[in-house]
XYZ file of C-alpha atoms in Angstrom:
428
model
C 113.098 -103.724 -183.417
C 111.754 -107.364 -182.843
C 114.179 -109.015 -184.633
C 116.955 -106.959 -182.648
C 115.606 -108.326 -179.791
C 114.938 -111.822 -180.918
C 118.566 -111.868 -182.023
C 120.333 -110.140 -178.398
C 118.777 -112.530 -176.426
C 119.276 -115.563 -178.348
C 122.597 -114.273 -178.746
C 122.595 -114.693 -175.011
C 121.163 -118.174 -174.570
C 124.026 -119.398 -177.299
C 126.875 -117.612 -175.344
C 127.839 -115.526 -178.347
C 128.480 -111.976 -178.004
C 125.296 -110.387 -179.631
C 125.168 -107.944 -182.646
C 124.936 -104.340 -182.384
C 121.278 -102.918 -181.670
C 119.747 -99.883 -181.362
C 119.129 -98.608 -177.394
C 115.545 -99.318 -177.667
C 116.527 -102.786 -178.394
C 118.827 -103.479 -175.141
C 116.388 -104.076 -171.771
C 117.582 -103.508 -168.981
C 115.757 -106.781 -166.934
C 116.702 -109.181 -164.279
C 118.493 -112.238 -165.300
C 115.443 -114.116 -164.672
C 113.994 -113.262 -167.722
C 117.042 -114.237 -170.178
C 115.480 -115.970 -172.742
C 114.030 -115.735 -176.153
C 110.992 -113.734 -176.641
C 109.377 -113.867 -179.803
C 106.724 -110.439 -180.769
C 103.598 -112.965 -180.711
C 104.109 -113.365 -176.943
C 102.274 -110.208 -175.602
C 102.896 -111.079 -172.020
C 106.843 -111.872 -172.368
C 107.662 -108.601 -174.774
C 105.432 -106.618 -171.931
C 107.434 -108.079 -168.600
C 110.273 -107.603 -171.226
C 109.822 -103.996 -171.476
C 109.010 -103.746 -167.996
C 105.871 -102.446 -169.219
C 102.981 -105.043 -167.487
C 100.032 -103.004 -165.618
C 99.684 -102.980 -161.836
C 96.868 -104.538 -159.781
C 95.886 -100.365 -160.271
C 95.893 -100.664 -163.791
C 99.325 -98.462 -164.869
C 101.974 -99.655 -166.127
C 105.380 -98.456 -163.848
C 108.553 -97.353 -166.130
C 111.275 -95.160 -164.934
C 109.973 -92.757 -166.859
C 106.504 -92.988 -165.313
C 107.942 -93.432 -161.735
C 109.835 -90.363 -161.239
C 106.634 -88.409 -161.994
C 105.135 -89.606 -158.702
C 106.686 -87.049 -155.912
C 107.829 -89.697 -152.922
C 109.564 -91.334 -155.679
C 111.656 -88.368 -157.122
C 112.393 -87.344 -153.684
C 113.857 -90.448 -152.093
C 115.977 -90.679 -155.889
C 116.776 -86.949 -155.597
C 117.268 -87.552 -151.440
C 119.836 -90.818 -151.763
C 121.202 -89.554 -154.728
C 122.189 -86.489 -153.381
C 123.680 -87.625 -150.158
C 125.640 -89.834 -152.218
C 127.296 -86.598 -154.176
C 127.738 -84.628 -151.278
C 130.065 -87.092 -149.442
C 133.892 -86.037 -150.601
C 135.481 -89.589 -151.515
C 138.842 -89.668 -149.393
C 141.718 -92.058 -150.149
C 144.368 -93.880 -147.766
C 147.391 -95.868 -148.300
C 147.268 -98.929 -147.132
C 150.432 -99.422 -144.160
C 151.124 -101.965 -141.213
C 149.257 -100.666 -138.161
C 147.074 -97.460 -139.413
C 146.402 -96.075 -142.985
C 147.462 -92.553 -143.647
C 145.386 -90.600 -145.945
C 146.287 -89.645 -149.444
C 145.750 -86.190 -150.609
C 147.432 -85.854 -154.023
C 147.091 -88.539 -156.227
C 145.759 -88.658 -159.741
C 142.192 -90.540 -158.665
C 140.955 -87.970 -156.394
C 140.583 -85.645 -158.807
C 138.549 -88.109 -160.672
C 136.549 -89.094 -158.111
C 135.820 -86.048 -156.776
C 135.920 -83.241 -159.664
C 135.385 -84.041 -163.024
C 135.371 -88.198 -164.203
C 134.948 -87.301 -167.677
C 134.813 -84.139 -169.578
C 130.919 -84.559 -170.147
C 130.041 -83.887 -166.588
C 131.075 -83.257 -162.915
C 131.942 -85.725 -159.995
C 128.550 -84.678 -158.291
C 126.711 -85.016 -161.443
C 128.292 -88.241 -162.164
C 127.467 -90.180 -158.763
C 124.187 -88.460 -158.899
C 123.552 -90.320 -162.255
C 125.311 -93.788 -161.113
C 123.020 -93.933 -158.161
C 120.142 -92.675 -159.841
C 120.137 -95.828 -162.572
C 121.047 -97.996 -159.722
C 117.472 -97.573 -158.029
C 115.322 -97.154 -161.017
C 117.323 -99.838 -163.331
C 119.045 -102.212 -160.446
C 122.467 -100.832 -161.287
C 125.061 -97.991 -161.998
C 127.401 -98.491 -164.792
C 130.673 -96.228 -165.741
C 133.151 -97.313 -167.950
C 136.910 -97.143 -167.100
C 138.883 -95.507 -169.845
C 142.387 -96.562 -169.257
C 145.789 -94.973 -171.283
C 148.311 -97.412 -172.595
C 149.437 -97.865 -169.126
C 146.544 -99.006 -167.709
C 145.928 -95.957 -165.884
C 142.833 -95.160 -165.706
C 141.519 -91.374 -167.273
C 138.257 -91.225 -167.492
C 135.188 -92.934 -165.574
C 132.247 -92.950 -168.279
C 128.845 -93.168 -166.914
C 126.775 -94.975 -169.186
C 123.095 -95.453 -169.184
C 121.832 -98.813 -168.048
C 119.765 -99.702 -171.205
C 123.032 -99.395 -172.841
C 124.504 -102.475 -170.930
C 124.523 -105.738 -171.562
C 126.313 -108.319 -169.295
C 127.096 -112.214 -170.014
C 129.187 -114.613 -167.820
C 132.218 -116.315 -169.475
C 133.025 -119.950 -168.904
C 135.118 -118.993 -166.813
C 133.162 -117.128 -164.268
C 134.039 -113.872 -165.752
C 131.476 -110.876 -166.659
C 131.683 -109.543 -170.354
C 129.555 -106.228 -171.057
C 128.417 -105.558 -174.048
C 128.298 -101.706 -174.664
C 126.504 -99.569 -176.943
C 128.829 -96.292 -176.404
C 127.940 -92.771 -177.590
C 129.875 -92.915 -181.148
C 128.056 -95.552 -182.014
C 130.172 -98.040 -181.458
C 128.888 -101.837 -179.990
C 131.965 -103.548 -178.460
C 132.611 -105.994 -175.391
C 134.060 -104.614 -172.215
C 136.361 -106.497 -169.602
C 134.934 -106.696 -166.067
C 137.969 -104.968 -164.635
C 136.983 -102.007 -167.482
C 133.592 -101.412 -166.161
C 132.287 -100.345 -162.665
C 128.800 -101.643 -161.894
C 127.342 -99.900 -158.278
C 124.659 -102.580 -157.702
C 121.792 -102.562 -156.053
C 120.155 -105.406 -153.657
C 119.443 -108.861 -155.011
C 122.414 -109.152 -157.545
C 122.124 -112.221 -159.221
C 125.449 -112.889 -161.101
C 124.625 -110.152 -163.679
C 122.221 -108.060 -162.892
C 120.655 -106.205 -159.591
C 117.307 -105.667 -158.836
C 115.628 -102.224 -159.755
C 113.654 -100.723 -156.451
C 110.542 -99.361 -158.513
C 110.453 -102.746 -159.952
C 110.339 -105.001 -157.523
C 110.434 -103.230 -154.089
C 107.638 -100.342 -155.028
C 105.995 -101.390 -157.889
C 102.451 -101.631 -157.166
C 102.539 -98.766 -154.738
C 104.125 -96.870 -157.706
C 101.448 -97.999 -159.976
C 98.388 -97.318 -157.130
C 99.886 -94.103 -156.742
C 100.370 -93.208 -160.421
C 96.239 -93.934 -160.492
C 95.386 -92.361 -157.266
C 96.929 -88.849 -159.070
C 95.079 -89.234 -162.260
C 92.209 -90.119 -160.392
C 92.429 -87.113 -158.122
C 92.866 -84.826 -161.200
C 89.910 -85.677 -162.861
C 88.203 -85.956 -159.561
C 88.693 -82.031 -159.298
C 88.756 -81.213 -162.617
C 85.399 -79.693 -162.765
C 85.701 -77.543 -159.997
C 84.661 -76.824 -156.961
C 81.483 -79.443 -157.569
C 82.791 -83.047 -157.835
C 79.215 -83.936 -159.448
C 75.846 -82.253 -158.762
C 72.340 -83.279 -159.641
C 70.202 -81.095 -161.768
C 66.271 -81.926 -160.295
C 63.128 -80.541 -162.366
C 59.313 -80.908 -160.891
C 57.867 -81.393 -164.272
C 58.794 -83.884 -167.507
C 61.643 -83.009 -170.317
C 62.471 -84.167 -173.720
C 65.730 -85.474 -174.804
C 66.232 -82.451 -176.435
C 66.125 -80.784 -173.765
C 67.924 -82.368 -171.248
C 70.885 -82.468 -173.389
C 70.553 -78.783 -173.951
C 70.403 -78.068 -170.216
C 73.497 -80.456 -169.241
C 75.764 -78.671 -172.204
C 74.594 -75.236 -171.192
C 75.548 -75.786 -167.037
C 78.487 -77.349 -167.997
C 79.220 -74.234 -170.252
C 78.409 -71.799 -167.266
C 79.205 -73.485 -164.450
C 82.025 -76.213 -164.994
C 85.596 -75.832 -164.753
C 88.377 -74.106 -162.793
C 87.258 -70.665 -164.595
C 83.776 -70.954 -163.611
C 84.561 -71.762 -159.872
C 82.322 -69.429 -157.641
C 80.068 -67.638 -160.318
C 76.589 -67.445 -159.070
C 73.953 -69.940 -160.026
C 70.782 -69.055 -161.625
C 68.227 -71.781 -162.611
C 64.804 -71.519 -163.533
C 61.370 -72.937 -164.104
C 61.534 -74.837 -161.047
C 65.202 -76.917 -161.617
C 67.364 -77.230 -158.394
C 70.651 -78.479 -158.137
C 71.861 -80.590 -155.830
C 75.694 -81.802 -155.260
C 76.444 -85.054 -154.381
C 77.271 -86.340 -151.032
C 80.242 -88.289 -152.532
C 83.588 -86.426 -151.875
C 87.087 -86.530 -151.931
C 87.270 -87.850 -148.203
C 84.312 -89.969 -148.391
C 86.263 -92.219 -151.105
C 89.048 -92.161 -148.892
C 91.468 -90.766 -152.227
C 93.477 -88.742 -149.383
C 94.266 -91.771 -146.909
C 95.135 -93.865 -150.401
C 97.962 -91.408 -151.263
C 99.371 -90.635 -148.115
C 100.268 -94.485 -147.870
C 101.401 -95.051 -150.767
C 104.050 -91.981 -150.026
C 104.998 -94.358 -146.746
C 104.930 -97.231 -148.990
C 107.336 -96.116 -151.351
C 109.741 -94.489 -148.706
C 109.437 -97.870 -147.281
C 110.934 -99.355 -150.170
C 113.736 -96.827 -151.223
C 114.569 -97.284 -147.343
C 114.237 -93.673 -146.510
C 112.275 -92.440 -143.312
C 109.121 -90.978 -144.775
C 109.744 -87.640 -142.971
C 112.907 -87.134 -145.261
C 110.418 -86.378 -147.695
C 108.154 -84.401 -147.011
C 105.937 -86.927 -144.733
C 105.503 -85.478 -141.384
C 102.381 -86.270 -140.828
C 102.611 -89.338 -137.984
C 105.197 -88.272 -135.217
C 108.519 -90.410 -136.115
C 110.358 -93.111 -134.324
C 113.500 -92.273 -135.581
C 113.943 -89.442 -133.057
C 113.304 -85.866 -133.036
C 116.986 -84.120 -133.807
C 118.025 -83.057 -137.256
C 121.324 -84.674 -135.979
C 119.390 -88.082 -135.018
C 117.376 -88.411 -138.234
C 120.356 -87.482 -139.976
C 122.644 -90.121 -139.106
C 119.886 -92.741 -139.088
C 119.381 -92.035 -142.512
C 123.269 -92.322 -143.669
C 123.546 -95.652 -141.179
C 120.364 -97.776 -142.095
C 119.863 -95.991 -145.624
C 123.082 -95.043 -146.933
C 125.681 -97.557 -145.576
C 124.709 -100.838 -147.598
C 125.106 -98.673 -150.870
C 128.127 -96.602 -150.116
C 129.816 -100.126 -148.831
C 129.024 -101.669 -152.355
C 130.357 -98.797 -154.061
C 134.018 -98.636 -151.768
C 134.823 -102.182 -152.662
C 133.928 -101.869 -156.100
C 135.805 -98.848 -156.816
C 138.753 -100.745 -154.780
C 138.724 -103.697 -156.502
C 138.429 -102.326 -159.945
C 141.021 -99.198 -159.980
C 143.497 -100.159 -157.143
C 145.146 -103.201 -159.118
C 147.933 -103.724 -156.674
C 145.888 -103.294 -153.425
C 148.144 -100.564 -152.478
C 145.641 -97.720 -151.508
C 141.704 -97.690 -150.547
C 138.802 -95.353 -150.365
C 135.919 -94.041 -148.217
C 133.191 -91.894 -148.770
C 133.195 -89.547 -145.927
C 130.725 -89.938 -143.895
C 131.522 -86.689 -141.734
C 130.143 -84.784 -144.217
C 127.043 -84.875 -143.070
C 127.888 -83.959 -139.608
C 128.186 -80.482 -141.003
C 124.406 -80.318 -140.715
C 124.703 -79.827 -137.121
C 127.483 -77.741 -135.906
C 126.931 -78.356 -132.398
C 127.636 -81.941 -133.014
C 130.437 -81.536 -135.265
C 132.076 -79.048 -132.623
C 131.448 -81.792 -129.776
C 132.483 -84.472 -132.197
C 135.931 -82.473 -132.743
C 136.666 -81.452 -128.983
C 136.426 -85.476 -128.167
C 138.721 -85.870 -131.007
C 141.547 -84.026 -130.223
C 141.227 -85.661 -126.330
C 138.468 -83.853 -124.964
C 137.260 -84.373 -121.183
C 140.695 -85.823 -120.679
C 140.469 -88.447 -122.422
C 143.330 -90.020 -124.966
C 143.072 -87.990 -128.536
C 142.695 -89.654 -132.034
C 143.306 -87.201 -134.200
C 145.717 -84.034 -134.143
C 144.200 -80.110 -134.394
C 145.950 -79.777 -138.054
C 144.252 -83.302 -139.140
C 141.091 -81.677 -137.598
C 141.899 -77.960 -139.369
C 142.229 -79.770 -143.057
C 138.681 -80.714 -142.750
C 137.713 -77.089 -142.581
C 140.340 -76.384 -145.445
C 142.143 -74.676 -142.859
C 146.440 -74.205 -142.562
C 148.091 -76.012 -140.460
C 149.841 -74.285 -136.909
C 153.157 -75.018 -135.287
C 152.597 -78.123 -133.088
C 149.598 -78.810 -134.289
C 150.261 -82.237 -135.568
C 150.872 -83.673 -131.915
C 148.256 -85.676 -130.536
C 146.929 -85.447 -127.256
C 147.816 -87.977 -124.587
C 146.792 -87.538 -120.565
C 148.871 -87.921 -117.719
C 148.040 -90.552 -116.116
C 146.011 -90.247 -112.597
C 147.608 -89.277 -108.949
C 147.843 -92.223 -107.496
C 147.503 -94.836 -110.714
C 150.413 -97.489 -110.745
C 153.355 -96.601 -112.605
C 155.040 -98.564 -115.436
C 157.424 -100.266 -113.643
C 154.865 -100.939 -110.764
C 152.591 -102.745 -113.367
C 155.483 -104.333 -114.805
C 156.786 -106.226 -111.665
């Protein structure tokens, strides 16, 4: 495995396309870090690996990551929003765009991409990789044509990217079949995260939460053991008189044989010749375990952008307003908008050849949360409170998968006021 990677990244340095390697021998690392590493170097095959302990002492993988709960919920929380937002498509004309409802790419974007999974599954995945690895990868499978049929996620370990002389991106794939083959930029769609250097994005739980991962990775184990024998953290065992060795050991293996443990919680005590127990003053609170892993939870929301009460985190009253309807849009404007921008212009500039058409994740879809709002949101729509409308009942009745009714593609225009200058009367 060494030698694999000794010879992909001094593939890299050389500007050769590297040899095929096995998955466990293609990192997934900022570009800051392309160079050689030799197996001697403990520190470079550890930042390598991604595998160099926290201040805490734990080391902060993917793997590891998602096991702490404020991480898998923001990842589960923006991933999910992500999937639940239909992605529309418009063709491009002089004045307005007018929307698109039957071509080929919708049903790839919004059904089935590839045979091996479903749309939601897919941008689930793709955004999921893009916070715990820095980016999203899916590779275009096109026909003869160019067309494209297929949108293949792949895993990010499984990419490797390298800028051509001339300024162009070459990815170096190691697909399912076994196969280890370059891929033209315009065949691969990369959803990056922040900080994109050229090549490669960088990853949230490594550089945005990684220490509050890692803290909270050792607060949990810490709290485990903490309450792992029970009820009583730690108690003191006092006797008047003197004891052997013997003794003594006897006595601590036989109370923690009675009295230790989640089984033995509550069973009644009995000492005797004079030994009393005593429990330590010491507790949970005390070493201040609960405050520790309450902020990290902040912490990491903090990081993944996501207001901490999205998860679970209700403890402090919020700023962002006390409305599902207000929370909810804050979180697709300040969370949701950076990434869902990235991922319109990539899938623009990468499928639409010709510039002919665009697309848009619908943000509306979230509106749905709130009737009342959507309702209000409609009736201003069509030209509520008099005022000019901007779109017509049918356009309004698709979004409800609803038939359209006679007349019902008219928009609504106002008469103009009693009194209010005509058109000639403005004109002269």
């Amino acid at each position: 495995m060494f030698e694999s990677i000794k010879q992909l990244w001094g593939a890299r340095d050389a500007g050769t396309p590297p040899e095929r390697v096995e998955p466990s021998g293609v990192p997934a690392v900022h570009n800051e870090q392309a160079s050689t590493v030799v197996s001697s170097d403990s520190a470079g095959m550890a930042q390598l690996f991604n595998i160099e302990p926290t201040f805490a002492g734990t080391v902060v993988t993917p793997q590891s990551a998602m096991r702490v709960s404020a991480v898998y919920a923001c990842v589960r929380l923006i991933a999910g929003a992500k999937a639940s937002m239909p992605v529309q498509m418009f063709q491009k004309a002089e004045g307005a765009n007018s929307r698109v409802d039957d071509h080929a790419y919708l049903s790839l974007l919004n059904d089935e991409p590839s045979p091996c999974c479903s749309a939601a599954v897919f941008w689930e995945y793709t955004e999921a990789s893009r916070h715990l690895y820095g980016d999203g990868f899916a590779y275009i499978s096109r026909n003869r044509n160019g067309v494209p049929q297929e949108l293949i996620p792949l895993h990010p370990l499984r990419v490797q990217s390298e800028k051509q002389t001339n300024g162009r991106i070459t990815y170096y794939v190691l697909f399912d079949d076994g196969t280890y083959r370059g891929v033209d930029q315009d065949d691969m769609l990369q959803f990056c995260n922040f900080g994109w250097d050229g090549l490669r994005s960088m990853s949230t739980i490594r550089w945005g939460a990684r220490q509050s991962i890692g803290t909270s990775i050792a607060a949990e184990n810490h709290a485990g053991k903490f309450f792992q024998n029970g009820v009583m953290p730690s108690v003191i065992l006092e006797y008047a008189g003197k004891m052997d060795q013997t003794t003594v050991d006897q006595l601590r293996a036989e109370f923690e044989l009675r009295y230790a443990g989640g089984p033995n919680v509550h069973k009644p005590m009995i000492l005797t010749g004079g030994t009393k127990a005593q429990g330590l003053a010491m507790n949970a609170a005390d070493a201040q375990l609960l405050e520790t892993r309450n902020f990290q939870v902040i912490d990491i929301a903090r990081a993944f952008g996501v207001p901490p009460f999205l998860i679970g985190e209700s403890e402090k009253q919020s700023a962002w307003g006390s409305g599902m309807a207000t929370m909810t849009q804050a979180f697709i404007t300040f969370t949701m908008q950076p990434h869902l921008v990235r991922d319109e212009q990539e899938l623009r500039r990468k499928l639409f050849r010709i510039g002919r058409y665009t697309v848009r994740f619908d943000r509306r879809a979230y509106l749905a949360a709130d009737m009342e709002k959507l309702g209000a949101y409609y009736r201003q729509a069509i030209g509520g409170s008099q005022g000019p409308g901007w779109l017509s009942t049918d356009e309004i009745r698709g979004y409800e998968n609803l038939g359209p009714k006679p007349g019902g593609d008219q928009l609504y225009s106002p008469t103009p006021l009693k009194g209010a200058p005509s058109e000639t009367q403005s004109a002269a």
